[in-house]
């Protein structure tokens, strides 16, 4: 089973100065920076997925979340996505480079933001190895399998558009001489309707299907959908799971003949999750998670800056506590401080992130106690010392500090690496 990471322009400054929190001299965004597959010797994924909506602004759709500048888009299409992502050369020659439309970006729009011919041209110019036909997300999945007449017009329309697009898309790809492998997207309002869509896509000629709309579904519902689809299609037809949020439960889906899936969650959790920020593989072979230690830069933290402006605390005092927390943690890493002293210093600074948030003192104390317990666990286990990945070996304790994107993204890269290794190991055992 192949794990694809969906690119969200995640790169770091390889020469970042962690002691002074400064970029390397003369650093230019993107040009000086490195992607995870450049920074890490063991590439932490089997392929990349690029959403068209992240690259190109769709005409008439205000809500697409474009991340690329126009110049970056032009360069990607001129040089090819592989070269743009620096995912070329012999190391990556067999790696997948999948394109999809990023249907979430235009989910509120009556029709998909891009027409099949525009999408085929985009994938072809970008040099993608695989491309998903433009689909339209259907969110509600009713496990009771209501008949077509019982669902909303809008839902039926999305179903019909996705299938009609797929037919036009496949015709265009064939006419171009199959410059990439076309993937048929499955959308539906129930397991049965999704199975029917999968069957129709297969009849059109698709040998690779992508299942969308799984994001809000629980594990049991996803299993119901996959069972229904598998019963209806040929055993050789390949399945990709789009934007799979349950990546950590992937071992529960090994029986469904999944060829590939994409996810961003190991990276995102490094800085978005409340407590599971650092991945580790426990002695039992299961994934274990640690909280990162939050020592934000006072000058970059809105709450702290507001507190300073309102005179709740002084900038100098805060800065002194911030330095003390960092210093104590680094000393601890070197064996020159204790868990208790480090925890004290960290929480002494951390309390200012909570104070003045409008909740009562009792609530705040409870929250702080919880955080202290999680931080203590991280300190006691020192998981960064057990990891041999390129990030942890190079920056050591800095990887566990929740502070600046250069640390937070590197922790995300580490998570991708742990996750990918775990996947290969457990699925190797399952096979
Ligand atoms: Zn690591």
Short mmCIF file of C-alpha atoms and ligand atoms in Angstrom, two decimals:
data_model
loop_
_atom_site.label_atom_id
_atom_site.label_comp_id
_atom_site.label_asym_id
_atom_site.label_seq_id
_atom_site.Cartn_x
_atom_site.Cartn_y
_atom_site.Cartn_z
CA UNK A 1 0.00 0.00 0.00
CA UNK A 2 1.48 3.32 -1.07
CA UNK A 3 1.39 6.38 1.15
CA UNK A 4 1.18 9.69 -0.68
CA UNK A 5 1.69 13.02 1.01
CA UNK A 6 -0.40 15.86 -0.33
CA UNK A 7 1.91 18.78 -0.93
CA UNK A 8 1.06 21.98 0.88
CA UNK A 9 4.34 23.72 0.05
CA UNK A 10 6.07 22.38 3.12
CA UNK A 11 9.74 23.15 3.21
CA UNK A 12 12.23 24.31 5.82
CA UNK A 13 15.40 26.38 5.90
CA UNK A 14 18.23 23.80 6.13
CA UNK A 15 20.58 26.33 7.72
CA UNK A 16 18.15 27.71 10.32
CA UNK A 17 19.90 28.96 13.46
CA UNK A 18 17.98 27.42 16.35
CA UNK A 19 19.91 29.16 19.13
CA UNK A 20 19.15 32.62 17.79
CA UNK A 21 15.92 31.76 15.95
CA UNK A 22 17.14 33.18 12.69
CA UNK A 23 17.02 32.06 9.08
CA UNK A 24 20.33 31.32 7.41
CA UNK A 25 21.98 34.44 5.94
CA UNK A 26 20.60 35.35 2.52
CA UNK A 27 17.94 32.64 2.69
CA UNK A 28 15.36 32.86 -0.11
CA UNK A 29 11.98 31.25 0.41
CA UNK A 30 11.60 28.04 -1.66
CA UNK A 31 14.97 28.44 -3.43
CA UNK A 32 17.12 27.94 -0.32
CA UNK A 33 14.58 25.73 1.42
CA UNK A 34 14.29 21.94 1.29
CA UNK A 35 11.33 19.59 1.13
CA UNK A 36 11.07 16.54 3.41
CA UNK A 37 12.26 14.29 0.57
CA UNK A 38 15.40 16.44 0.23
CA UNK A 39 16.12 16.79 3.93
CA UNK A 40 15.65 13.12 4.79
CA UNK A 41 17.77 10.28 3.50
CA UNK A 42 14.89 7.83 3.97
CA UNK A 43 12.13 9.48 1.93
CA UNK A 44 9.08 9.61 4.24
CA UNK A 45 6.42 8.85 1.57
CA UNK A 46 5.91 6.84 -1.62
CA UNK A 47 4.58 9.68 -3.68
CA UNK A 48 3.19 13.20 -3.72
CA UNK A 49 -0.28 14.47 -4.47
CA UNK A 50 -0.81 17.97 -5.79
CA UNK A 51 -4.25 19.57 -5.72
CA UNK A 52 -4.99 21.73 -8.72
CA UNK A 53 -6.95 24.11 -6.47
CA UNK A 54 -3.75 24.85 -4.52
CA UNK A 55 -1.97 25.85 -7.71
CA UNK A 56 -4.53 27.56 -9.91
CA UNK A 57 -7.24 30.07 -9.06
CA UNK A 58 -10.49 28.89 -10.65
CA UNK A 59 -12.42 31.55 -12.52
CA UNK A 60 -15.60 32.58 -10.72
CA UNK A 61 -14.85 30.68 -7.51
CA UNK A 62 -13.84 32.97 -4.68
CA UNK A 63 -13.20 30.25 -2.13
CA UNK A 64 -10.40 28.22 -3.72
CA UNK A 65 -7.42 28.15 -1.40
CA UNK A 66 -4.58 28.90 -3.77
CA UNK A 67 -1.15 28.57 -2.22
CA UNK A 68 0.98 29.05 -5.31
CA UNK A 69 1.73 32.45 -6.79
CA UNK A 70 1.04 32.94 -10.51
CA UNK A 71 4.77 32.74 -11.19
CA UNK A 72 5.05 29.49 -9.27
CA UNK A 73 2.11 28.05 -11.20
CA UNK A 74 3.72 29.02 -14.50
CA UNK A 75 7.04 27.53 -13.46
CA UNK A 76 5.37 24.29 -12.36
CA UNK A 77 3.65 23.91 -15.74
CA UNK A 78 6.72 24.93 -17.72
CA UNK A 79 9.25 22.72 -15.88
CA UNK A 80 6.84 19.99 -14.76
CA UNK A 81 5.62 19.32 -11.23
CA UNK A 82 8.40 16.83 -10.53
CA UNK A 83 11.15 19.33 -11.21
CA UNK A 84 9.27 22.10 -9.42
CA UNK A 85 8.92 19.92 -6.31
CA UNK A 86 12.55 18.81 -6.74
CA UNK A 87 11.17 15.29 -6.76
CA UNK A 88 13.07 14.30 -9.90
CA UNK A 89 16.26 12.32 -10.49
CA UNK A 90 16.98 8.60 -10.06
CA UNK A 91 16.00 8.54 -6.37
CA UNK A 92 12.39 9.31 -7.20
CA UNK A 93 12.02 7.78 -10.63
CA UNK A 94 9.42 5.22 -9.53
CA UNK A 95 7.59 7.54 -7.15
CA UNK A 96 3.98 8.45 -7.91
CA UNK A 97 3.03 12.01 -8.65
CA UNK A 98 -0.73 12.25 -8.51
CA UNK A 99 -2.88 15.22 -9.38
CA UNK A 100 -6.40 15.84 -8.17
CA UNK A 101 -8.69 18.86 -8.26
CA UNK A 102 -8.85 19.52 -4.53
CA UNK A 103 -12.64 19.34 -4.55
CA UNK A 104 -12.88 20.74 -1.00
CA UNK A 105 -11.84 24.13 -2.31
CA UNK A 106 -15.00 24.45 -4.43
CA UNK A 107 -17.36 22.36 -2.34
CA UNK A 108 -19.87 25.23 -1.94
CA UNK A 109 -19.97 25.92 -5.65
CA UNK A 110 -22.77 24.37 -7.79
CA UNK A 111 -20.30 22.78 -10.24
CA UNK A 112 -16.61 21.79 -10.03
CA UNK A 113 -14.23 24.71 -10.49
CA UNK A 114 -12.41 23.13 -13.43
CA UNK A 115 -13.70 21.51 -16.64
CA UNK A 116 -12.32 18.11 -17.74
CA UNK A 117 -10.30 19.53 -20.66
CA UNK A 118 -8.61 22.13 -18.44
CA UNK A 119 -7.73 19.42 -15.91
CA UNK A 120 -6.31 17.04 -18.55
CA UNK A 121 -4.14 19.86 -19.87
CA UNK A 122 -2.96 20.73 -16.35
CA UNK A 123 -1.93 17.13 -15.52
CA UNK A 124 -0.27 16.68 -18.90
CA UNK A 125 1.72 19.91 -18.74
CA UNK A 126 2.67 19.19 -15.13
CA UNK A 127 3.98 15.73 -16.05
CA UNK A 128 1.85 13.89 -13.49
CA UNK A 129 1.95 10.07 -13.44
CA UNK A 130 -1.68 9.81 -12.24
CA UNK A 131 -4.62 12.20 -12.45
CA UNK A 132 -8.09 12.20 -10.88
CA UNK A 133 -11.05 13.40 -12.95
CA UNK A 134 -12.80 16.54 -11.57
CA UNK A 135 -15.29 15.37 -8.93
CA UNK A 136 -17.85 17.06 -6.71
CA UNK A 137 -17.98 16.11 -3.04
CA UNK A 138 -21.08 14.54 -1.52
CA UNK A 139 -20.85 14.78 2.25
CA UNK A 140 -23.76 12.82 3.62
CA UNK A 141 -23.26 9.10 3.64
CA UNK A 142 -26.38 7.23 4.78
CA UNK A 143 -25.59 3.65 5.76
CA UNK A 144 -29.30 2.76 5.31
CA UNK A 145 -28.84 3.05 1.55
CA UNK A 146 -31.80 5.30 0.62
CA UNK A 147 -32.89 5.02 -3.03
CA UNK A 148 -32.00 7.76 -5.51
CA UNK A 149 -35.51 9.31 -5.41
CA UNK A 150 -35.17 9.85 -1.66
CA UNK A 151 -32.10 12.11 -1.78
CA UNK A 152 -31.80 15.84 -2.47
CA UNK A 153 -31.66 17.16 -6.02
CA UNK A 154 -28.33 18.81 -5.23
CA UNK A 155 -26.85 15.46 -4.16
CA UNK A 156 -28.14 13.70 -7.27
CA UNK A 157 -26.69 16.48 -9.38
CA UNK A 158 -23.25 16.11 -7.79
CA UNK A 159 -23.40 12.38 -8.42
CA UNK A 160 -24.33 12.88 -12.08
CA UNK A 161 -21.72 15.63 -12.64
CA UNK A 162 -18.93 13.49 -11.19
CA UNK A 163 -19.80 10.59 -13.50
CA UNK A 164 -20.36 12.75 -16.61
CA UNK A 165 -17.01 14.49 -16.00
CA UNK A 166 -15.30 11.13 -15.62
CA UNK A 167 -16.59 9.96 -18.98
CA UNK A 168 -15.46 13.15 -20.77
CA UNK A 169 -12.13 13.13 -18.90
CA UNK A 170 -11.31 9.53 -19.88
CA UNK A 171 -12.13 10.25 -23.54
CA UNK A 172 -9.74 13.23 -23.52
CA UNK A 173 -6.93 11.30 -21.80
CA UNK A 174 -7.25 8.52 -24.39
CA UNK A 175 -7.21 11.02 -27.24
CA UNK A 176 -3.96 12.48 -25.83
CA UNK A 177 -2.40 9.01 -25.84
CA UNK A 178 -2.66 8.36 -22.07
CA UNK A 179 0.07 10.78 -20.88
CA UNK A 180 -0.82 9.72 -17.30
CA UNK A 181 -2.94 7.02 -15.68
CA UNK A 182 -6.51 8.33 -15.33
CA UNK A 183 -8.26 7.79 -11.99
CA UNK A 184 -12.04 7.73 -11.66
CA UNK A 185 -13.42 9.43 -8.55
CA UNK A 186 -16.20 7.71 -6.61
CA UNK A 187 -18.76 9.93 -4.89
CA UNK A 188 -22.15 8.90 -3.49
CA UNK A 189 -24.70 9.35 -0.72
CA UNK A 190 -24.53 5.75 0.56
CA UNK A 191 -22.36 2.63 0.31
CA UNK A 192 -24.68 1.27 -2.38
CA UNK A 193 -24.66 4.41 -4.54
CA UNK A 194 -20.88 4.59 -4.24
CA UNK A 195 -20.59 0.95 -5.29
CA UNK A 196 -22.82 1.72 -8.28
CA UNK A 197 -20.61 4.71 -9.22
CA UNK A 198 -17.50 2.52 -8.92
CA UNK A 199 -19.08 -0.08 -11.18
CA UNK A 200 -20.00 2.53 -13.79
CA UNK A 201 -16.47 4.00 -13.74
CA UNK A 202 -15.05 0.54 -14.26
CA UNK A 203 -17.42 -0.01 -17.21
CA UNK A 204 -16.20 3.28 -18.73
CA UNK A 205 -12.69 1.82 -18.71
CA UNK A 206 -11.12 3.05 -15.45
CA UNK A 207 -8.74 0.61 -13.77
CA UNK A 208 -7.93 2.89 -10.85
CA UNK A 209 -10.62 4.47 -8.65
CA UNK A 210 -10.32 7.16 -5.98
CA UNK A 211 -12.78 7.15 -3.11
CA UNK A 212 -13.62 10.66 -1.94
CA UNK A 213 -15.86 12.09 0.77
CA UNK A 214 -14.48 9.78 3.49
CA UNK A 215 -13.16 12.58 5.67
CA UNK A 216 -16.10 12.92 8.10
CA UNK A 217 -16.80 9.16 8.28
CA UNK A 218 -16.07 6.85 11.19
CA UNK A 219 -14.04 3.68 10.71
CA UNK A 220 -17.16 1.44 10.60
CA UNK A 221 -18.81 3.60 7.92
CA UNK A 222 -15.66 3.61 5.79
CA UNK A 223 -15.56 -0.18 6.06
CA UNK A 224 -19.21 -0.41 4.94
CA UNK A 225 -18.41 1.78 1.92
CA UNK A 226 -15.30 -0.21 0.96
CA UNK A 227 -17.08 -3.57 1.34
CA UNK A 228 -19.93 -2.43 -0.89
CA UNK A 229 -17.52 -1.13 -3.53
CA UNK A 230 -15.26 -4.19 -3.47
CA UNK A 231 -18.26 -6.48 -3.98
CA UNK A 232 -19.23 -4.59 -7.09
CA UNK A 233 -15.88 -4.23 -8.91
CA UNK A 234 -13.16 -6.50 -10.31
CA UNK A 235 -10.46 -7.70 -7.91
CA UNK A 236 -7.76 -6.15 -10.12
CA UNK A 237 -9.28 -2.66 -10.06
CA UNK A 238 -7.08 -0.45 -7.92
CA UNK A 239 -8.40 1.78 -5.14
CA UNK A 240 -6.98 5.05 -3.81
CA UNK A 241 -8.38 6.71 -0.66
CA UNK A 242 -8.48 10.49 -1.10
CA UNK A 243 -7.53 12.73 1.83
CA UNK A 244 -7.60 9.86 4.29
CA UNK A 245 -7.86 11.37 7.77
CA UNK A 246 -7.79 8.01 9.60
CA UNK A 247 -4.23 7.34 8.50
CA UNK A 248 -3.28 5.95 11.91
CA UNK A 249 -5.99 3.28 11.54
CA UNK A 250 -4.89 2.20 8.07
CA UNK A 251 -4.05 -1.33 9.26
CA UNK A 252 -7.80 -1.88 9.75
CA UNK A 253 -8.33 -1.49 6.02
CA UNK A 254 -5.79 -3.98 4.68
CA UNK A 255 -8.48 -6.44 3.61
CA UNK A 256 -10.00 -4.14 1.00
CA UNK A 257 -7.27 -4.21 -1.63
CA UNK A 258 -6.24 -0.59 -1.20
CA UNK A 259 -3.41 0.31 -3.58
CA UNK A 260 -2.73 3.81 -2.26
CA UNK A 261 -3.98 6.61 -0.04
CA UNK A 262 -3.00 10.16 0.70
CA UNK A 263 -2.94 12.04 3.98
CA UNK A 264 -1.39 15.10 5.56
CA UNK A 265 -2.28 14.20 9.13
CA UNK A 266 1.15 13.07 10.46
CA UNK A 267 2.60 16.45 9.46
CA UNK A 268 -0.36 18.58 10.47
CA UNK A 269 -0.63 17.02 13.91
CA UNK A 270 2.90 18.23 14.69
CA UNK A 271 1.48 21.72 15.22
CA UNK A 272 -2.32 21.48 15.11
CA UNK A 273 -3.05 18.69 17.54
CA UNK A 274 -3.76 19.49 21.19
CA UNK A 275 -1.38 16.84 22.49
CA UNK A 276 -0.25 14.31 19.86
CA UNK A 277 2.54 16.31 18.21
CA UNK A 278 5.46 13.90 18.06
CA UNK A 279 5.13 10.37 16.66
CA UNK A 280 7.05 7.45 18.03
CA UNK A 281 6.83 3.70 17.69
CA UNK A 282 6.24 2.06 21.06
CA UNK A 283 7.87 -1.20 22.21
CA UNK A 284 4.61 -2.98 21.29
CA UNK A 285 5.07 -1.82 17.70
CA UNK A 286 2.12 0.57 17.91
CA UNK A 287 2.28 4.29 17.21
CA UNK A 288 2.73 6.38 20.35
CA UNK A 289 2.34 10.14 20.58
CA UNK A 290 3.94 12.83 22.67
CA UNK A 291 3.02 16.41 23.28
CA UNK A 292 5.52 18.96 22.03
CA UNK A 293 6.81 21.44 24.59
CA UNK A 294 5.34 24.86 23.90
CA UNK A 295 7.86 27.65 24.33
CA UNK A 296 6.62 30.14 21.71
CA UNK A 297 8.50 33.29 20.88
CA UNK A 298 6.82 35.98 22.97
CA UNK A 299 7.11 38.48 20.15
CA UNK A 300 5.33 36.14 17.72
CA UNK A 301 2.50 35.11 20.03
CA UNK A 302 -0.64 37.25 19.79
CA UNK A 303 -1.91 36.44 23.26
CA UNK A 304 1.41 37.27 24.90
CA UNK A 305 1.73 40.48 22.91
CA UNK A 306 -1.78 41.55 23.89
CA UNK A 307 -0.98 40.85 27.54
CA UNK A 308 2.11 43.03 27.27
CA UNK A 309 0.16 45.85 25.58
CA UNK A 310 -2.56 45.75 28.21
CA UNK A 311 0.10 45.91 30.92
CA UNK A 312 -0.81 42.47 32.34
CA UNK A 313 2.85 41.49 32.30
CA UNK A 314 6.10 43.05 31.26
CA UNK A 315 7.99 42.19 28.10
CA UNK A 316 11.30 41.87 29.94
CA UNK A 317 9.92 39.55 32.57
CA UNK A 318 8.31 37.36 29.92
CA UNK A 319 11.47 37.27 27.87
CA UNK A 320 13.49 36.25 30.90
CA UNK A 321 11.11 33.32 31.58
CA UNK A 322 11.19 32.31 27.92
CA UNK A 323 15.02 32.17 27.93
CA UNK A 324 14.97 30.27 31.20
CA UNK A 325 12.55 27.64 29.82
CA UNK A 326 14.65 27.15 26.68
CA UNK A 327 17.90 27.07 28.65
CA UNK A 328 16.60 24.57 31.20
CA UNK A 329 15.25 22.23 28.50
CA UNK A 330 18.52 22.30 26.58
CA UNK A 331 20.45 21.66 29.81
CA UNK A 332 18.12 18.77 30.60
CA UNK A 333 18.83 17.29 27.18
CA UNK A 334 22.54 17.40 28.04
CA UNK A 335 21.95 15.70 31.37
CA UNK A 336 22.59 18.93 33.30
CA UNK A 337 19.07 19.43 34.70
CA UNK A 338 16.23 17.35 36.10
CA UNK A 339 12.69 16.62 34.93
CA UNK A 340 11.30 18.60 37.88
CA UNK A 341 13.41 21.72 37.29
CA UNK A 342 12.73 21.67 33.55
CA UNK A 343 9.02 21.17 34.05
CA UNK A 344 8.98 24.10 36.49
CA UNK A 345 10.74 26.40 34.06
CA UNK A 346 8.55 25.36 31.14
CA UNK A 347 5.28 25.75 33.05
CA UNK A 348 6.41 29.03 34.60
CA UNK A 349 6.48 30.47 31.09
CA UNK A 350 3.61 28.41 29.73
CA UNK A 351 1.11 29.78 32.29
CA UNK A 352 1.14 33.12 30.46
CA UNK A 353 -0.28 31.41 27.39
CA UNK A 354 -3.35 30.50 29.44
CA UNK A 355 -3.80 33.43 31.84
CA UNK A 356 -6.10 36.11 30.57
CA UNK A 357 -7.94 33.88 28.08
CA UNK A 358 -11.26 34.76 29.70
CA UNK A 359 -11.86 31.45 31.49
CA UNK A 360 -11.98 31.26 35.28
CA UNK A 361 -8.92 30.66 37.46
CA UNK A 362 -10.09 27.18 38.42
CA UNK A 363 -10.49 26.19 34.78
CA UNK A 364 -7.06 27.57 34.01
CA UNK A 365 -5.43 25.64 36.83
CA UNK A 366 -7.03 22.44 35.60
CA UNK A 367 -5.78 23.08 32.07
CA UNK A 368 -2.28 23.81 33.34
CA UNK A 369 -2.23 20.60 35.42
CA UNK A 370 -3.16 18.59 32.34
CA UNK A 371 -0.48 20.24 30.26
CA UNK A 372 2.12 19.72 33.00
CA UNK A 373 1.33 15.98 33.11
CA UNK A 374 1.76 15.69 29.33
CA UNK A 375 5.00 17.68 29.34
CA UNK A 376 6.32 15.58 32.20
CA UNK A 377 5.68 12.41 30.19
CA UNK A 378 7.58 13.85 27.21
CA UNK A 379 10.51 14.79 29.45
CA UNK A 380 10.60 11.42 31.18
CA UNK A 381 10.60 9.45 27.92
CA UNK A 382 12.85 11.82 25.91
CA UNK A 383 11.56 10.25 22.66
CA UNK A 384 13.75 12.45 20.43
CA UNK A 385 16.81 10.58 21.72
CA UNK A 386 15.52 7.25 20.41
CA UNK A 387 14.89 8.45 16.87
CA UNK A 388 17.54 8.01 14.21
CA UNK A 389 15.85 10.10 11.52
CA UNK A 390 17.74 12.94 9.87
CA UNK A 391 15.71 15.57 11.71
CA UNK A 392 16.22 14.21 15.22
CA UNK A 393 19.87 13.33 14.68
CA UNK A 394 20.63 16.82 13.42
CA UNK A 395 18.62 19.09 15.71
CA UNK A 396 18.05 16.88 18.78
CA UNK A 397 15.89 18.42 21.49
CA UNK A 398 14.86 21.35 19.24
CA UNK A 399 12.46 18.98 17.43
CA UNK A 400 10.27 18.65 20.51
CA UNK A 401 9.96 22.41 21.08
CA UNK A 402 6.74 23.92 19.77
CA UNK A 403 8.25 27.12 18.42
CA UNK A 404 8.62 28.65 14.92
CA UNK A 405 7.75 26.83 11.72
CA UNK A 406 11.30 25.57 11.27
CA UNK A 407 10.92 23.38 14.36
CA UNK A 408 7.24 22.59 13.89
CA UNK A 409 7.55 21.50 10.27
CA UNK A 410 10.68 19.47 10.95
CA UNK A 411 8.71 17.67 13.67
CA UNK A 412 6.07 17.07 10.98
CA UNK A 413 8.73 15.62 8.66
CA UNK A 414 9.88 13.34 11.48
CA UNK A 415 6.24 12.24 11.98
CA UNK A 416 5.92 11.42 8.29
CA UNK A 417 9.08 9.31 8.53
CA UNK A 418 7.90 7.42 11.63
CA UNK A 419 4.49 6.90 10.09
CA UNK A 420 5.89 5.66 6.78
CA UNK A 421 8.25 3.22 8.48
CA UNK A 422 5.45 1.98 10.71
CA UNK A 423 3.25 1.46 7.68
CA UNK A 424 5.89 -0.51 5.80
CA UNK A 425 6.62 -2.66 8.82
CA UNK A 426 3.04 -3.45 9.82
CA UNK A 427 1.78 -3.94 6.28
CA UNK A 428 4.85 -6.06 5.56
CA UNK A 429 3.77 -8.29 8.42
CA UNK A 430 0.17 -8.33 7.24
CA UNK A 431 1.16 -9.43 3.72
ZN1 LIG B 1 13.01 11.69 14.17
#
